[in-house]
Amino acid sequence: MLIGAVEAGGTKFVCGVGNEKGDIIDYTSFPTTGPEQTLYAVYDYFSAYNLQALGVGSFGPIDLDSQSKTYGYITATPKRAWTNYPFLQMLKEHFSIPIAFSTDVNIAAFGEYTFGAARDLNSCIYMTVGTGIGVGAVVGGDILHGMSHPEMGHIFVKRHPRDSFSGVCSYHGDCLEGLASGPAIEQRWNEKAYNLPVQHQGWEIEADYLAQALMNYILILSPKRIILGGGVMKQTHLFPMIRRKLDFYMNNYIQHPLLQELDTYIVPASLGDLAGLKGGIAFAKQFITRNPKTTSE
Ligand code: ADP
Ligand code: ZN
């Protein structure tokens, strides 16, 4: 069975084809330009394959309320050409196969859950710390959707006592993404994040905010594992710092064997750049298994 996947990011689109076991047969990527030009490239790439289904993870926010008139639209993105763009509808018009649709971070979470760092468990969260901060949750084997999709990158955290940076989120200023995304680090210190030395005080502040966020997610969702990826997490020294801070903030409030082993509870992403494609394939497979007679979602 051939399944297609699209990881539609704000900077680049990755399209790939694989089988239901998650083996990727081929993939390509190209920059995200205007919607028409970008979708033309998507159609062109997949025209060589006879697909059974397509799994799509899109940058957002997107409307995932199936009752809504704008279901499947990209909504409030700062990327003007894509604002209020009927992404899923355009794909449906072109492909007459089932299409499973969610956010880019949700399908990456589903990829890590199905084939990667949480494949032995039935729940996890996946957080990417890069240009933005996005978090996807898998709960009981399903991507967590509600009225739409969660936006866990935009939660509020308490301010680090030595941080007076105002934050970069264009909606909330000093939300988590505003304080701890890659661009936040770079504006606060006026330096590329990958150039900050390991001993720089910025990393302690970064670990503090991320640990606070993880504590909130643990208290609210009780995930069995937390997977961290994205450009900023290439700074692997952050992992032990985040674990220590989390332990401090948690103060033994939740007593569970999984939390006694933070080295295996908070882990790096294991699928790297392929998490989105593999997750898209797994998500499409789940969709057609559950909806055998539906031609599109
Ligand atoms: P995106 O979020 O756009 O998909 P990334 O996850 O690679 O892409 O995030 C890019 C951001 O991550 C950059 O803006 C930069 O701030 C930060 N970043 C990338 N590489 C590193 C690194 N090695 N160390 C620290 N920060 C990095
Ligand atoms: Zn925000």
Coordinates of C-alpha atoms in Angstrom, one line a residue, residues 55-179:
G55 CA -1.6 12.4 5.5
V56 CA -1.0 16.1 5.8
G57 CA 0.5 18.1 8.7
S58 CA 0.2 21.9 8.1
F59 CA 1.7 24.9 9.7
G60 CA -1.0 26.8 11.5
P61 CA -3.1 27.8 13.1
I62 CA -5.6 25.7 11.2
D63 CA -9.3 25.1 11.6
L64 CA -9.9 21.5 12.6
D65 CA -13.5 21.8 13.7
S66 CA -15.3 19.6 11.2
Q67 CA -18.6 21.5 11.7
S68 CA -17.0 24.8 10.8
K69 CA -17.4 26.6 7.5
T70 CA -13.7 27.2 7.4
Y71 CA -12.7 23.6 8.3
G72 CA -9.3 22.7 6.8
Y73 CA -8.4 26.4 6.4
I74 CA -5.1 27.9 7.5
T75 CA -6.4 30.8 9.6
A76 CA -4.4 33.5 11.3
T77 CA -1.0 33.0 9.9
P78 CA 1.3 36.0 9.6
K79 CA 2.2 34.6 6.1
R80 CA -0.3 36.8 4.3
A81 CA -0.7 34.8 1.1
W82 CA -1.8 31.8 3.2
T83 CA -4.2 33.7 5.6
N84 CA -7.7 32.1 5.4
Y85 CA -6.5 29.7 2.8
P86 CA -8.7 26.6 2.2
F87 CA -5.8 24.2 2.2
L88 CA -7.6 20.9 2.8
Q89 CA -10.3 21.8 0.3
M90 CA -7.7 22.5 -2.4
L91 CA -6.1 19.1 -1.7
K92 CA -9.4 17.3 -1.8
E93 CA -10.3 18.8 -5.1
H94 CA -7.1 17.6 -6.6
F95 CA -6.7 14.1 -5.0
S96 CA -9.7 11.8 -4.9
I97 CA -8.3 9.7 -2.1
P98 CA -8.8 9.9 1.7
I99 CA -6.9 12.8 3.3
A100 CA -6.1 12.9 7.0
F101 CA -5.3 16.5 8.1
S102 CA -3.7 18.0 11.2
T103 CA -0.9 20.3 12.3
D104 CA 2.7 19.8 11.4
V105 CA 3.7 19.3 15.1
N106 CA 0.8 16.9 15.7
I107 CA 1.8 14.6 12.9
A108 CA 5.4 14.7 14.1
A109 CA 4.1 13.7 17.5
F110 CA 2.2 10.8 15.8
G111 CA 5.3 9.8 14.0
E112 CA 7.4 9.6 17.1
Y113 CA 4.5 7.8 18.9
T114 CA 4.1 5.2 16.1
F115 CA 7.7 4.6 14.9
G116 CA 10.0 6.6 17.1
A117 CA 10.9 7.6 20.7
A118 CA 7.4 6.6 22.2
R119 CA 6.6 3.6 20.0
D120 CA 6.5 1.4 23.2
L121 CA 3.8 3.6 24.9
N122 CA 0.2 4.8 24.3
S123 CA 0.7 8.4 25.1
C124 CA 3.4 11.1 24.6
I125 CA 3.9 14.7 23.8
Y126 CA 6.3 16.1 21.3
M127 CA 7.6 19.6 21.5
T128 CA 9.6 21.4 18.9
V129 CA 11.6 24.5 19.9
G130 CA 12.7 26.3 16.8
T131 CA 11.4 29.3 14.9
G132 CA 8.3 28.9 17.0
I133 CA 7.3 26.5 19.8
G134 CA 4.8 23.8 18.9
V135 CA 3.6 20.9 20.9
G136 CA 1.6 17.9 19.8
A137 CA 0.0 15.3 22.1
V138 CA -1.0 11.7 21.5
V139 CA -3.4 10.4 24.2
G140 CA -4.5 6.8 24.2
G141 CA -3.3 6.3 20.6
D142 CA -5.0 9.4 19.2
I143 CA -3.7 12.8 18.3
L144 CA -5.4 15.2 20.8
H145 CA -7.8 17.5 19.0
G146 CA -10.5 19.5 20.7
M147 CA -12.6 22.4 19.3
S148 CA -9.5 22.7 17.0
H149 CA -6.0 21.8 18.0
P150 CA -4.1 22.7 21.2
E151 CA -1.7 25.6 21.1
M152 CA 0.7 24.6 23.9
G153 CA 3.5 26.8 22.7
H154 CA 1.6 29.9 23.7
I155 CA 1.1 29.2 27.4
F156 CA 2.3 31.6 30.0
V157 CA 5.2 30.8 32.3
K158 CA 6.4 32.8 35.2
R159 CA 9.3 35.1 34.4
H160 CA 12.8 34.2 35.3
P161 CA 14.0 36.7 37.9
R162 CA 17.0 37.7 35.7
D163 CA 15.1 38.1 32.5
S164 CA 13.6 41.4 31.4
F165 CA 13.2 40.6 27.7
S166 CA 9.8 41.6 26.5
G167 CA 9.2 38.6 24.2
V168 CA 8.7 38.0 20.5
C169 CA 5.3 36.6 20.1
S170 CA 3.3 38.9 17.9
Y171 CA 0.1 37.9 19.7
H172 CA 1.1 37.6 23.3
G173 CA 4.6 39.1 23.8
D174 CA 6.0 37.1 26.6
C175 CA 4.2 33.7 26.2
L176 CA 6.4 30.6 26.1
E177 CA 7.1 31.0 22.4
G178 CA 7.7 34.7 23.0
L179 CA 10.4 34.0 25.6

